[in-house]
XYZ file of C-alpha atoms in Angstrom:
428
model
C 32.169 22.689 8.276
C 31.763 20.460 11.395
C 28.035 18.919 12.031
C 28.659 16.836 14.922
C 27.824 19.616 17.581
C 24.171 20.085 15.311
C 23.688 16.301 14.955
C 24.981 15.931 18.767
C 22.004 18.570 19.768
C 19.302 17.037 17.200
C 20.194 13.920 18.823
C 19.626 14.612 22.849
C 17.183 16.902 21.786
C 14.399 14.115 22.155
C 15.618 12.844 25.450
C 15.830 16.115 27.139
C 12.581 17.063 26.111
C 11.116 13.742 27.607
C 13.007 14.237 30.872
C 11.020 18.004 31.147
C 7.634 16.641 30.398
C 7.765 13.626 32.708
C 9.034 16.622 35.246
C 6.039 18.612 33.891
C 3.663 15.654 34.668
C 4.918 14.565 37.456
C 3.272 15.872 40.646
C 6.086 15.120 43.394
C 8.485 17.158 41.682
C 8.325 20.443 43.001
C 10.939 21.947 40.108
C 8.282 20.644 37.406
C 11.093 19.198 35.045
C 13.478 22.031 35.233
C 17.413 22.206 36.078
C 18.531 23.516 39.474
C 19.183 27.048 39.800
C 23.034 26.393 40.882
C 23.823 24.768 37.443
C 24.477 26.638 34.862
C 23.823 25.443 31.069
C 27.514 23.809 29.655
C 27.583 26.485 27.176
C 27.076 29.264 29.078
C 30.648 28.213 30.996
C 32.054 27.619 27.274
C 32.928 30.821 25.246
C 31.111 30.712 22.049
C 33.650 29.626 18.847
C 35.259 32.768 17.639
C 34.291 34.968 20.498
C 37.358 36.038 22.925
C 37.131 36.193 26.384
C 38.321 39.742 26.467
C 34.790 40.983 24.738
C 32.621 43.595 26.269
C 31.201 43.270 29.167
C 27.819 42.215 29.538
C 25.158 44.521 30.483
C 23.866 43.509 33.581
C 20.835 41.127 34.095
C 17.907 42.136 34.932
C 16.084 41.891 38.404
C 14.738 38.574 39.226
C 11.275 37.847 38.964
C 9.057 37.877 41.823
C 7.532 34.549 42.512
C 4.047 33.722 42.815
C 2.855 33.130 46.673
C 3.746 29.667 47.491
C 5.745 29.151 44.717
C 9.303 28.055 44.991
C 12.439 29.260 42.826
C 12.221 25.818 41.222
C 8.458 25.229 41.631
C 7.327 27.519 38.211
C 6.172 26.094 34.705
C 9.284 24.772 32.520
C 11.325 27.049 30.383
C 12.602 25.495 27.236
C 14.467 28.508 26.054
C 17.652 27.321 26.839
C 16.806 23.866 25.091
C 15.826 26.501 22.035
C 18.964 28.919 22.380
C 21.336 25.814 22.743
C 19.979 24.652 19.343
C 20.213 28.062 17.612
C 23.751 28.122 18.610
C 24.564 24.669 16.975
C 22.937 25.825 14.027
C 24.503 28.962 14.005
C 27.649 27.037 14.190
C 26.674 25.300 10.996
C 26.010 28.885 9.114
C 29.052 30.880 10.529
C 26.799 32.314 13.074
C 29.955 32.656 15.443
C 29.682 36.039 17.525
C 32.723 38.288 16.658
C 34.604 40.180 19.146
C 33.009 43.303 20.447
C 29.686 42.482 18.177
C 26.497 43.055 20.388
C 23.823 40.409 19.586
C 20.192 40.752 20.673
C 18.876 37.986 22.994
C 15.910 36.264 22.902
C 12.886 37.277 25.328
C 12.171 34.658 28.159
C 9.198 32.504 27.619
C 9.165 31.284 31.245
C 10.771 31.291 34.453
C 14.558 31.431 34.113
C 14.574 33.252 30.634
C 17.051 36.024 29.179
C 15.440 38.843 28.498
C 17.284 42.461 26.605
C 20.635 42.272 24.654
C 23.182 39.847 25.237
C 21.784 36.766 25.015
C 23.745 33.494 24.737
C 21.403 31.481 22.563
C 21.042 34.601 19.995
C 23.383 34.568 16.635
C 23.909 36.782 13.638
C 24.711 34.590 10.701
C 28.236 35.428 8.757
C 26.633 35.642 5.053
C 29.724 34.110 3.074
C 29.124 30.639 5.515
C 25.717 31.262 5.216
C 25.512 31.229 1.551
C 28.072 28.219 1.005
C 25.343 26.585 3.406
C 22.494 27.611 1.189
C 23.803 26.397 -2.088
C 24.968 23.020 -0.442
C 21.436 22.803 0.448
C 20.020 23.714 -3.023
C 22.366 21.434 -4.717
C 21.544 18.515 -3.047
C 17.431 19.847 -3.493
C 18.253 19.711 -7.318
C 20.077 16.458 -7.147
C 16.793 14.604 -5.938
C 15.042 16.795 -8.114
C 17.034 15.680 -11.204
C 17.010 11.910 -9.639
C 13.091 11.843 -9.804
C 13.598 11.991 -13.680
C 15.115 8.236 -13.861
C 12.360 5.618 -14.400
C 12.478 2.111 -15.998
C 10.299 0.496 -19.102
C 9.651 -2.727 -18.932
C 9.614 -5.121 -21.623
C 7.124 -5.470 -23.906
C 6.313 -1.575 -22.883
C 7.455 1.907 -24.384
C 7.251 5.190 -22.609
C 6.162 8.664 -24.331
C 7.730 11.461 -23.135
C 6.265 14.891 -23.310
C 7.811 18.364 -22.205
C 5.339 20.394 -21.364
C 2.752 19.070 -22.262
C 3.873 18.021 -26.184
C 5.343 15.175 -27.708
C 8.993 14.655 -27.122
C 10.014 11.120 -28.037
C 9.316 7.334 -27.666
C 11.909 4.923 -25.677
C 11.841 1.337 -25.265
C 12.346 -1.032 -22.607
C 15.220 -0.565 -20.311
C 16.636 2.253 -17.519
C 15.605 5.928 -18.523
C 16.142 9.349 -17.644
C 13.824 12.029 -18.742
C 13.945 15.765 -17.343
C 11.950 15.982 -13.980
C 8.662 17.403 -13.720
C 7.146 19.329 -14.375
C 9.424 19.923 -17.554
C 8.575 16.274 -18.505
C 6.610 13.590 -18.063
C 6.381 9.843 -19.010
C 3.615 7.539 -19.931
C 3.771 4.098 -20.353
C 2.064 2.331 -23.022
C 1.884 -1.859 -23.404
C 2.487 -2.625 -26.953
C 2.593 -6.614 -26.979
C -0.337 -7.260 -25.698
C -3.403 -8.562 -27.657
C -6.166 -6.528 -27.254
C -9.649 -7.845 -28.100
C -13.285 -5.806 -29.276
C -16.554 -7.256 -30.127
C -18.072 -5.946 -32.667
C -22.159 -6.500 -33.416
C -24.247 -5.393 -30.915
C -27.648 -6.753 -29.991
C -29.574 -3.132 -29.312
C -32.315 -2.917 -31.424
C -32.646 0.241 -33.309
C -36.339 1.726 -32.960
C -36.505 3.291 -36.340
C -36.209 -0.047 -38.003
C -36.696 -2.907 -35.610
C -33.350 -4.266 -36.328
C -30.179 -4.754 -33.948
C -27.408 -3.051 -34.596
C -25.171 -6.218 -36.386
C -27.562 -5.875 -39.223
C -26.448 -5.056 -42.416
C -27.712 -4.973 -46.156
C -25.783 -7.228 -48.989
C -26.178 -7.304 -52.512
C -29.233 -8.534 -53.352
C -31.101 -6.203 -50.875
C -30.961 -9.060 -48.301
C -30.607 -8.345 -44.276
C -27.724 -10.457 -42.372
C -26.680 -10.490 -38.954
C -22.788 -10.303 -38.374
C -20.874 -10.687 -35.033
C -17.181 -10.920 -34.845
C -13.998 -9.941 -32.604
C -11.414 -8.082 -33.626
C -7.726 -8.748 -32.273
C -5.416 -6.105 -32.280
C -1.962 -4.492 -30.437
C -0.446 -0.809 -30.600
C 2.202 -0.471 -33.278
C 2.528 3.344 -32.967
C 2.644 4.480 -28.698
C 2.610 8.139 -30.477
C -0.172 8.060 -33.001
C -1.797 5.892 -29.994
C -2.027 8.810 -27.253
C -1.927 12.033 -29.371
C -3.430 11.181 -33.097
C -6.460 9.607 -31.684
C -9.221 10.830 -28.680
C -10.593 7.051 -28.767
C -8.583 4.583 -29.982
C -11.008 1.660 -28.855
C -13.686 3.371 -30.385
C -11.754 4.003 -33.562
C -11.065 0.387 -33.957
C -14.727 -0.547 -33.462
C -15.738 2.151 -36.051
C -13.308 0.689 -38.615
C -14.789 -2.745 -38.202
C -18.230 -1.893 -38.375
C -17.315 0.144 -41.800
C -15.247 -2.304 -43.162
C -17.846 -5.462 -42.761
C -20.608 -2.913 -44.201
C -18.730 -2.312 -47.312
C -17.502 -6.257 -47.708
C -21.260 -7.591 -47.121
C -22.506 -4.760 -49.319
C -20.412 -6.605 -52.234
C -21.674 -10.218 -51.095
C -25.246 -11.889 -51.768
C -26.988 -13.483 -48.941
C -26.400 -16.692 -49.969
C -22.778 -16.469 -50.228
C -22.426 -14.429 -47.425
C -24.468 -17.238 -45.242
C -22.562 -20.155 -47.237
C -19.974 -19.967 -50.115
C -17.440 -16.824 -49.224
C -18.460 -16.929 -45.510
C -15.079 -17.918 -44.995
C -13.773 -14.874 -47.199
C -15.524 -12.156 -45.294
C -12.471 -11.954 -42.241
C -9.699 -11.353 -44.136
C -11.252 -8.887 -46.248
C -12.525 -6.975 -43.168
C -9.116 -7.282 -41.851
C -7.832 -6.374 -44.747
C -9.713 -2.920 -45.350
C -9.920 -2.260 -41.475
C -5.982 -1.955 -41.535
C -6.487 0.649 -44.679
C -9.007 2.519 -42.490
C -6.574 2.976 -39.472
C -3.925 3.522 -41.278
C -5.459 6.298 -43.198
C -6.558 8.184 -39.353
C -3.282 7.166 -38.004
C -4.650 5.561 -35.096
C -1.565 3.487 -34.522
C -3.116 0.279 -34.321
C -2.057 -3.056 -35.885
C -5.895 -5.299 -37.089
C -4.048 -9.228 -35.680
C -6.964 -11.107 -36.363
C -10.776 -11.325 -37.386
C -12.724 -13.878 -35.156
C -15.834 -14.893 -36.873
C -17.885 -17.648 -35.121
C -20.036 -20.365 -36.769
C -22.931 -17.861 -35.837
C -21.704 -15.074 -36.794
C -23.283 -14.461 -40.070
C -26.401 -15.693 -40.084
C -30.337 -14.336 -40.979
C -32.805 -12.199 -39.012
C -34.355 -13.679 -36.056
C -37.887 -13.083 -37.838
C -36.610 -15.267 -41.410
C -35.005 -17.536 -39.172
C -36.819 -20.686 -39.927
C -37.065 -20.255 -43.518
C -33.752 -19.677 -43.514
C -32.839 -22.916 -42.073
C -35.303 -25.001 -44.073
C -33.394 -23.374 -47.589
C -29.935 -24.072 -45.499
C -30.631 -27.588 -45.094
C -31.809 -27.983 -48.481
C -28.855 -26.406 -49.774
C -27.076 -29.199 -47.810
C -29.118 -32.340 -49.047
C -28.203 -30.624 -52.373
C -24.364 -30.951 -51.899
C -25.118 -34.556 -50.029
C -26.346 -35.336 -52.836
C -23.926 -33.548 -55.200
C -21.022 -35.550 -53.177
C -22.553 -39.262 -53.813
C -23.038 -38.381 -57.566
C -19.300 -37.180 -57.491
C -18.161 -39.824 -55.477
C -20.081 -42.312 -57.635
C -18.705 -41.425 -61.006
C -15.422 -41.291 -59.600
C -15.577 -44.820 -58.486
C -17.338 -45.914 -62.153
C -15.551 -44.096 -64.711
C -11.876 -45.177 -63.609
C -13.203 -48.879 -63.933
C -14.848 -47.550 -67.188
C -11.381 -46.230 -68.597
C -9.889 -49.033 -67.462
C -11.990 -51.816 -68.942
C -12.113 -49.557 -72.454
C -8.073 -49.555 -72.061
C -7.902 -53.210 -71.591
C -10.055 -54.000 -74.427
C -8.378 -51.115 -77.043
C -5.229 -53.839 -76.249
C -6.656 -57.042 -76.398
C -7.887 -55.831 -79.622
C -4.525 -54.397 -80.654
C -2.921 -57.664 -80.318
C -5.471 -59.269 -82.010
C -4.866 -57.299 -85.037
C -1.030 -57.640 -84.857
C -1.709 -61.492 -84.483
C -4.112 -61.474 -87.662
C -1.734 -59.739 -89.744
C 1.424 -61.403 -88.600
C -0.348 -64.927 -89.634
C -1.711 -63.605 -92.997
C 1.724 -62.271 -93.870
C 2.942 -65.402 -92.749
C 0.835 -67.457 -94.501
C 1.419 -65.753 -97.944
C 4.917 -65.684 -97.444
C 4.287 -69.615 -97.027
C 2.357 -69.725 -100.334
C 4.841 -67.680 -101.989
C 7.562 -70.199 -100.896
C 5.376 -72.927 -102.342
C 4.457 -71.775 -105.569
C 8.393 -71.366 -106.202
C 8.810 -75.068 -105.190
C 5.667 -75.474 -107.417
C 7.200 -73.980 -110.432
C 10.068 -76.082 -110.002
C 8.750 -79.558 -108.897
C 4.794 -79.792 -109.801
C 4.281 -83.390 -108.656
C 6.532 -83.348 -106.200
C 5.400 -80.194 -104.677
C 1.926 -81.865 -104.877
C 2.731 -84.842 -103.526
C 4.276 -83.463 -100.182
C 1.441 -81.258 -100.067
C -0.870 -83.930 -100.022
C 1.092 -85.775 -97.212
C 0.628 -82.303 -95.088
C -2.594 -81.977 -95.158
C -3.308 -84.987 -94.072
C -1.034 -85.199 -91.409
C -3.294 -81.830 -90.293
C -6.540 -83.744 -91.112
C -5.504 -87.004 -89.265
C -4.263 -85.197 -86.484
C -7.246 -83.460 -85.257
C -9.892 -86.254 -85.700
C -10.921 -88.122 -83.018
C -11.742 -91.569 -85.090
C -10.152 -93.431 -87.580
C -11.509 -96.451 -89.874
C -9.506 -99.302 -90.630
C -10.723 -101.785 -93.313
C -9.981 -105.160 -91.515
C -9.992 -107.429 -94.742
C -6.837 -106.573 -95.711
C -5.407 -107.439 -92.284
C -2.825 -104.887 -91.566
C -2.726 -102.122 -89.806
C -0.616 -100.258 -91.792
C -2.295 -97.476 -94.132
C -1.159 -96.375 -97.398
C -1.960 -93.320 -98.690
C -3.313 -93.065 -102.297
C -0.894 -90.758 -103.625
C -1.736 -91.796 -107.081
C -5.365 -91.074 -106.625
């Protein structure tokens, strides 16, 4: 099927319309943008495709219309019938609209001067049904391809696309190039699953019935504390996040409030403010995740951020609790100092006791060994004494005097004898 004539006509049509428009608005042009009468349309001199030159003779043209007084043959308003008939002929060629031999066609009524009335106008056509069906099928196929092409979409990294078919959940696809049936059969909705979302729990709104803030809650010992914290979470199931809960963010807040009230309700006030304060966050996170999984919200709790001032008593008794807290801190400080002193003194005392114990053990061993040695020496001397009493007695006397004179600092010598040599009186 040749599309060149149609394309050529569509290409030249704007230029010809502009030329006619310039002629219409040009006061110096007596033809009002119309071609000369002696020029016939190029398509009128050419036989149409599929038309035999020996076709049936045309009916006589109607008599020319009388021109208005003072107006020449080319001074009427512009006639666009020729352009319209030319476009119809080219379009008819695309859909098999060539007139068959001997076939009468119906003409187009003139829109102005120079128009052809009656039957047999060159701009009329009657399309061939087979060729027209092919053209319509081609256009329908292109339209279907374009419609199917609208089903392609791209899912970015960190996102998931939830596909619904006639409003019902169909599937979930991850990052990449994907395709679904085009609208209105299927739709898709992008959900960011890696983004960390945050929501604050514990507002300062005053409840008129109680005069307390919404963040106030009761402890196990029937005291009141105010808790504020932030919940960080991300999506774990895109389908559940979109379809299982009407307000997922509100469900997270409600689950957080329920969990923190249950956790704090099992603590005493002093524990919640001091000793067990660091355990509130992990317990709330665990209980929150259990609640959200039970209701299939499709949310994973990442963490609970409990700030330094997140747990505090009511404002009306804040000063008293500050004094109590300071007293507790002083107690802890004194306790820590005492523990530090004990850690310093006790090791030294233990070391001294161990040293004394070791010294006593050494003294004991030395004394016992010395006594054993003396006893052994006495037994040896006794055996020798039994063998030779006099010799043993003299030897013992000599050894004793040697020890005595060794330890003395002064020795008295009788000068009458005139000798420095001393004799021990062994016979006395």
